[in-house]
mmCIF file of C-alpha atoms in Angstrom:
data_model
loop_
_atom_site.group_PDB
_atom_site.id
_atom_site.type_symbol
_atom_site.label_atom_id
_atom_site.label_comp_id
_atom_site.label_asym_id
_atom_site.label_seq_id
_atom_site.Cartn_x
_atom_site.Cartn_y
_atom_site.Cartn_z
ATOM 1 C CA ASN A 16 0.000 0.000 0.000
ATOM 2 C CA SER A 17 0.984 3.675 -0.115
ATOM 3 C CA PHE A 18 2.209 3.682 3.478
ATOM 4 C CA CYS A 19 4.635 0.817 2.904
ATOM 5 C CA THR A 20 5.742 2.191 -0.449
ATOM 6 C CA LEU A 21 6.641 5.608 0.954
ATOM 7 C CA LEU A 22 8.459 4.122 3.910
ATOM 8 C CA GLU A 23 10.355 1.764 1.639
ATOM 9 C CA ILE A 24 11.531 4.725 -0.411
ATOM 10 C CA ALA A 25 12.477 6.738 2.664
ATOM 11 C CA MET A 26 14.135 3.813 4.370
ATOM 12 C CA ASN A 27 16.040 2.413 1.390
ATOM 13 C CA VAL A 28 19.305 2.469 3.237
ATOM 14 C CA ARG A 29 20.786 -0.052 0.872
ATOM 15 C CA ALA A 30 21.094 2.727 -1.682
ATOM 16 C CA LEU A 31 23.269 4.644 0.739
ATOM 17 C CA ALA A 32 25.932 1.981 0.525
ATOM 18 C CA THR A 33 26.188 2.256 -3.256
ATOM 19 C CA SER A 34 25.864 6.012 -3.566
ATOM 20 C CA GLY A 35 28.490 6.956 -1.014
ATOM 21 C CA GLY A 36 25.979 7.684 1.699
ATOM 22 C CA ALA A 37 24.147 10.778 2.793
ATOM 23 C CA PHE A 38 22.170 11.874 5.753
ATOM 24 C CA ILE A 39 18.407 12.143 5.466
ATOM 25 C CA VAL A 40 16.380 14.646 7.428
ATOM 26 C CA MET A 41 12.793 13.543 7.638
ATOM 27 C CA SER A 42 9.701 13.347 9.804
ATOM 28 C CA ALA A 43 8.298 9.913 10.539
ATOM 29 C CA ILE A 44 4.999 11.442 11.550
ATOM 30 C CA GLY A 45 4.805 13.394 8.316
ATOM 31 C CA ILE A 46 5.408 10.254 6.268
ATOM 32 C CA ALA A 47 2.737 8.337 8.132
ATOM 33 C CA LEU A 48 0.210 11.145 7.712
ATOM 34 C CA THR A 49 0.961 11.523 4.021
ATOM 35 C CA ALA A 50 0.752 7.781 3.442
ATOM 36 C CA ALA A 51 -2.527 7.563 5.304
ATOM 37 C CA LEU A 52 -4.011 10.320 3.175
ATOM 38 C CA LEU A 53 -2.752 8.863 -0.091
ATOM 39 C CA GLY A 54 -3.891 5.394 0.805
ATOM 40 C CA GLY A 55 -7.258 6.529 2.081
ATOM 41 C CA THR A 56 -6.601 4.932 5.450
ATOM 42 C CA SER A 57 -6.705 6.290 8.961
ATOM 43 C CA MET A 58 -3.707 6.679 11.203
ATOM 44 C CA ALA A 59 -5.123 3.976 13.432
ATOM 45 C CA ALA A 60 -4.943 1.514 10.564
ATOM 46 C CA THR A 61 -1.196 2.090 10.206
ATOM 47 C CA MET A 62 -0.477 1.538 13.879
ATOM 48 C CA SER A 63 0.179 -1.879 15.370
ATOM 49 C CA PRO A 64 1.629 -3.241 18.600
ATOM 50 C CA GLN A 65 5.411 -3.142 18.591
ATOM 51 C CA PRO A 66 8.179 -4.502 20.824
ATOM 52 C CA THR A 67 9.520 -2.365 23.638
ATOM 53 C CA VAL A 68 12.634 -2.214 25.750
ATOM 54 C CA ASN A 69 11.241 -5.213 27.644
ATOM 55 C CA ASN A 70 11.842 -7.302 24.530
ATOM 56 C CA CYS A 71 15.451 -6.147 24.205
ATOM 57 C CA THR A 72 18.580 -7.399 25.921
ATOM 58 C CA LYS A 73 20.458 -4.954 28.134
ATOM 59 C CA HIS A 74 24.208 -4.568 27.755
ATOM 60 C CA PHE A 75 27.030 -2.352 28.956
ATOM 61 C CA PHE A 76 30.026 -1.213 26.919
ATOM 62 C CA THR A 77 33.257 0.117 28.377
ATOM 63 C CA GLN A 78 33.875 3.669 27.192
ATOM 64 C CA PHE A 79 36.636 6.164 27.865
ATOM 65 C CA ILE A 80 35.436 9.043 29.992
ATOM 66 C CA ASP A 81 37.595 11.313 27.829
ATOM 67 C CA HIS A 82 38.169 10.153 24.262
ATOM 68 C CA PHE A 83 40.501 13.014 23.453
ATOM 69 C CA SER A 84 43.277 12.821 26.052
ATOM 70 C CA TRP A 85 45.717 10.344 27.578
ATOM 71 C CA ASN A 86 43.324 9.762 30.467
ATOM 72 C CA ASN A 87 42.405 6.067 30.360
ATOM 73 C CA ALA A 88 39.609 6.200 32.956
ATOM 74 C CA THR A 89 36.457 4.426 31.806
ATOM 75 C CA TYR A 90 32.747 4.129 32.518
ATOM 76 C CA GLN A 91 29.989 1.736 31.477
ATOM 77 C CA GLU A 92 27.598 2.902 28.780
ATOM 78 C CA ARG A 93 24.257 1.136 28.709
ATOM 79 C CA TYR A 94 22.595 0.044 25.500
ATOM 80 C CA PHE A 95 19.751 -2.214 24.426
ATOM 81 C CA LEU A 96 19.771 -4.716 21.553
ATOM 82 C CA TYR A 97 16.950 -6.277 19.607
ATOM 83 C CA ASP A 98 18.290 -8.949 17.242
ATOM 84 C CA LYS A 99 15.271 -11.173 16.683
ATOM 85 C CA TRP A 100 14.855 -9.730 13.169
ATOM 86 C CA TYR A 101 18.529 -9.557 12.358
ATOM 87 C CA LYS A 102 19.818 -11.415 9.312
ATOM 88 C CA PRO A 103 23.472 -11.616 8.235
ATOM 89 C CA GLY A 104 24.219 -8.689 5.988
ATOM 90 C CA GLY A 105 21.376 -6.688 7.483
ATOM 91 C CA PRO A 106 21.992 -3.109 8.584
ATOM 92 C CA ILE A 107 22.665 -1.880 12.089
ATOM 93 C CA TRP A 108 20.005 0.678 12.995
ATOM 94 C CA PHE A 109 21.508 2.726 15.784
ATOM 95 C CA TYR A 110 19.456 5.105 17.887
ATOM 96 C CA ASN A 111 21.513 7.971 19.309
ATOM 97 C CA GLY A 112 20.269 8.441 22.864
ATOM 98 C CA ASN A 113 18.992 11.891 23.831
ATOM 99 C CA GLU A 114 19.043 13.824 27.073
ATOM 100 C CA ALA A 115 17.149 11.208 29.120
ATOM 101 C CA ASN A 116 16.975 7.557 30.087
ATOM 102 C CA VAL A 117 17.342 5.603 26.826
ATOM 103 C CA GLU A 118 14.410 3.349 27.740
ATOM 104 C CA VAL A 119 12.090 6.256 26.928
ATOM 105 C CA TYR A 120 13.371 6.428 23.352
ATOM 106 C CA ALA A 121 13.501 2.681 22.846
ATOM 107 C CA ASN A 122 9.805 2.492 23.694
ATOM 108 C CA TRP A 123 8.726 5.366 21.442
ATOM 109 C CA THR A 124 10.916 5.133 18.355
ATOM 110 C CA GLY A 125 8.287 3.721 16.037
ATOM 111 C CA LEU A 126 10.095 4.028 12.708
ATOM 112 C CA MET A 127 12.797 1.535 13.677
ATOM 113 C CA TRP A 128 10.310 -0.950 15.110
ATOM 114 C CA GLU A 129 7.907 -0.605 12.203
ATOM 115 C CA ASN A 130 10.504 -1.392 9.533
ATOM 116 C CA GLY A 131 13.260 -3.368 11.223
ATOM 117 C CA GLU A 132 11.862 -6.793 10.375
ATOM 118 C CA GLU A 133 11.543 -6.032 6.668
ATOM 119 C CA PHE A 134 15.185 -4.992 6.440
ATOM 120 C CA GLY A 135 16.551 -7.734 8.701
ATOM 121 C CA ALA A 136 18.023 -5.006 10.863
ATOM 122 C CA LEU A 137 19.843 -5.141 14.164
ATOM 123 C CA LEU A 138 18.230 -2.521 16.408
ATOM 124 C CA VAL A 139 20.463 -0.743 18.909
ATOM 125 C CA PHE A 140 19.403 1.898 21.424
ATOM 126 C CA ALA A 141 22.415 3.566 23.024
ATOM 127 C CA GLU A 142 22.229 5.731 26.114
ATOM 128 C CA HIS A 143 23.737 9.208 26.158
ATOM 129 C CA ARG A 144 26.488 9.684 28.725
ATOM 130 C CA TYR A 145 25.371 11.287 32.007
ATOM 131 C CA PHE A 146 21.811 9.966 31.649
ATOM 132 C CA GLY A 147 20.028 6.889 32.927
ATOM 133 C CA GLU A 148 22.585 4.321 34.058
ATOM 134 C CA SER A 149 25.434 5.642 31.860
ATOM 135 C CA LEU A 150 27.311 7.785 34.341
ATOM 136 C CA PRO A 151 30.987 8.694 33.809
ATOM 137 C CA CYS A 152 31.099 9.514 37.522
ATOM 138 C CA PRO A 153 28.680 8.508 40.310
ATOM 139 C CA GLY A 154 27.641 12.083 41.030
ATOM 140 C CA GLY A 155 26.804 12.793 37.407
ATOM 141 C CA PHE A 156 27.139 16.248 35.930
ATOM 142 C CA ARG A 157 27.595 18.004 39.277
ATOM 143 C CA GLU A 158 30.640 15.891 40.070
ATOM 144 C CA CYS A 159 32.446 16.012 36.701
ATOM 145 C CA PRO A 160 30.789 18.285 34.122
ATOM 146 C CA ASP A 161 33.827 18.552 31.854
ATOM 147 C CA TYR A 162 33.019 15.429 29.847
ATOM 148 C CA LEU A 163 29.425 16.181 28.927
ATOM 149 C CA SER A 164 29.626 17.290 25.295
ATOM 150 C CA THR A 165 28.339 16.293 21.886
ATOM 151 C CA GLU A 166 31.888 15.434 20.819
ATOM 152 C CA GLN A 167 32.329 12.957 23.686
ATOM 153 C CA ALA A 168 28.859 11.476 23.150
ATOM 154 C CA MET A 169 29.475 10.946 19.441
ATOM 155 C CA ALA A 170 32.843 9.349 20.181
ATOM 156 C CA ASP A 171 30.995 6.954 22.510
ATOM 157 C CA TYR A 172 28.568 6.021 19.754
ATOM 158 C CA ALA A 173 31.301 5.599 17.140
ATOM 159 C CA ALA A 174 33.233 3.281 19.463
ATOM 160 C CA LEU A 175 30.133 1.203 20.195
ATOM 161 C CA ILE A 176 29.141 0.885 16.529
ATOM 162 C CA THR A 177 32.698 -0.137 15.649
ATOM 163 C CA ASP A 178 32.674 -2.823 18.333
ATOM 164 C CA LEU A 179 29.296 -4.130 17.197
ATOM 165 C CA ARG A 180 30.492 -4.473 13.614
ATOM 166 C CA THR A 181 33.942 -5.806 14.468
ATOM 167 C CA ASN A 182 33.415 -8.123 17.427
ATOM 168 C CA GLN A 183 29.732 -8.829 17.958
ATOM 169 C CA TYR A 184 28.144 -8.830 14.489
ATOM 170 C CA PRO A 185 31.011 -8.976 11.968
ATOM 171 C CA ASP A 186 28.594 -10.108 9.257
ATOM 172 C CA ALA A 187 26.439 -6.976 9.621
ATOM 173 C CA GLY A 188 25.919 -4.523 6.796
ATOM 174 C CA ILE A 189 26.000 -0.750 6.962
ATOM 175 C CA ALA A 190 25.245 1.295 10.070
ATOM 176 C CA VAL A 191 22.524 3.936 9.955
ATOM 177 C CA THR A 192 21.907 6.329 12.823
ATOM 178 C CA PHE A 193 18.455 7.449 13.969
ATOM 179 C CA GLY A 194 17.291 10.226 16.246
ATOM 180 C CA GLY A 195 14.815 12.983 16.889
ATOM 181 C CA SER A 196 15.369 16.527 18.118
ATOM 182 C CA TYR A 197 18.759 16.561 19.886
ATOM 183 C CA GLY A 198 19.129 12.862 19.068
ATOM 184 C CA GLY A 199 18.433 13.705 15.432
ATOM 185 C CA MET A 200 21.140 16.339 15.499
ATOM 186 C CA LEU A 201 23.521 13.720 16.850
ATOM 187 C CA ALA A 202 22.434 11.281 14.141
ATOM 188 C CA ALA A 203 23.194 13.771 11.349
ATOM 189 C CA TRP A 204 26.450 14.896 12.960
ATOM 190 C CA MET A 205 27.534 11.264 13.314
ATOM 191 C CA ARG A 206 27.273 10.871 9.558
ATOM 192 C CA MET A 207 29.283 14.054 9.054
ATOM 193 C CA ARG A 208 31.905 13.395 11.718
ATOM 194 C CA TYR A 209 32.317 9.634 11.283
ATOM 195 C CA PRO A 210 31.574 8.845 7.603
ATOM 196 C CA GLY A 211 33.705 5.715 7.802
ATOM 197 C CA VAL A 212 31.511 4.334 10.576
ATOM 198 C CA VAL A 213 28.047 5.615 9.649
ATOM 199 C CA ALA A 214 26.683 5.190 6.111
ATOM 200 C CA GLY A 215 23.585 7.318 6.621
ATOM 201 C CA ALA A 216 21.345 9.022 9.136
ATOM 202 C CA ILE A 217 17.625 9.533 9.556
ATOM 203 C CA ALA A 218 17.279 12.698 11.590
ATOM 204 C CA SER A 219 13.801 13.889 12.557
ATOM 205 C CA SER A 220 13.172 17.439 13.813
ATOM 206 C CA ALA A 221 16.904 18.044 13.908
ATOM 207 C CA PRO A 222 17.756 21.766 13.672
ATOM 208 C CA ILE A 223 21.429 21.225 12.917
ATOM 209 C CA GLY A 224 21.628 24.659 11.272
ATOM 210 C CA CYS A 225 20.946 26.292 14.637
ATOM 211 C CA MET A 226 24.468 25.397 15.693
ATOM 212 C CA SER A 227 26.055 27.242 12.779
ATOM 213 C CA PRO A 228 28.385 30.150 13.672
ATOM 214 C CA THR A 229 26.268 32.331 11.381
ATOM 215 C CA TYR A 230 22.961 31.407 13.027
ATOM 216 C CA ASP A 231 20.812 34.446 13.847
ATOM 217 C CA LYS A 232 19.264 33.800 17.273
ATOM 218 C CA GLU A 233 16.526 36.364 16.568
ATOM 219 C CA SER A 234 15.231 34.483 13.505
ATOM 220 C CA TYR A 235 13.004 32.235 15.625
ATOM 221 C CA TRP A 236 11.248 35.195 17.203
ATOM 222 C CA ALA A 237 10.813 36.806 13.794
ATOM 223 C CA VAL A 238 8.822 33.737 12.679
ATOM 224 C CA VAL A 239 6.767 33.803 15.888
ATOM 225 C CA THR A 240 6.014 37.501 15.402
ATOM 226 C CA ARG A 241 4.906 37.021 11.805
ATOM 227 C CA ASP A 242 2.652 34.145 12.822
ATOM 228 C CA ALA A 243 1.096 36.096 15.688
ATOM 229 C CA THR A 244 0.364 39.121 13.497
ATOM 230 C CA ALA A 245 -0.852 37.236 10.414
#
């Protein structure tokens, strides 16, 4: 149907491997709404029960607290795996954890759950450092705030993806990052920063341009003003 066709086009990550890769900025909700309208179906008809974090296996991966110095101190990063749909050669779909317990995102990231089986994908939900059970120091940010940065978080994710492909699932295909909002920004930046590790990214509601040195912080309020006076 139209819903499946549109998602297949949007999710055709296999093409990324042959075209050199690119990051995709998209809205899963927008796709579902469009597909429902084109197919003459309701949103309810496109929804179905999906697995949750309770169906995943919990793991911990040893990460450097500081990836960019000689300091060899480590911490344990938590992540969840769902490999019941995985087939050799299938992609690794990697969710970049946001600013909260990763269980929240694992339970609500519908796009990965809705399409993982079709692609034979390995689903991975990684927790952002300093959140949930992934604490570089017991006291969290108040105890050692120096290592809470996007650069350190992305280095965590790159190290974990590399280990998954090298040691745990050496027969896996390409890695594609997923995320929404801040997690979407991380997903897109992962593709930019680590192109040898990440073949593509699906970044929803990810205002990566807001971090540009030329970003005008007043532009948001200009849009709000125009909307309010329209």
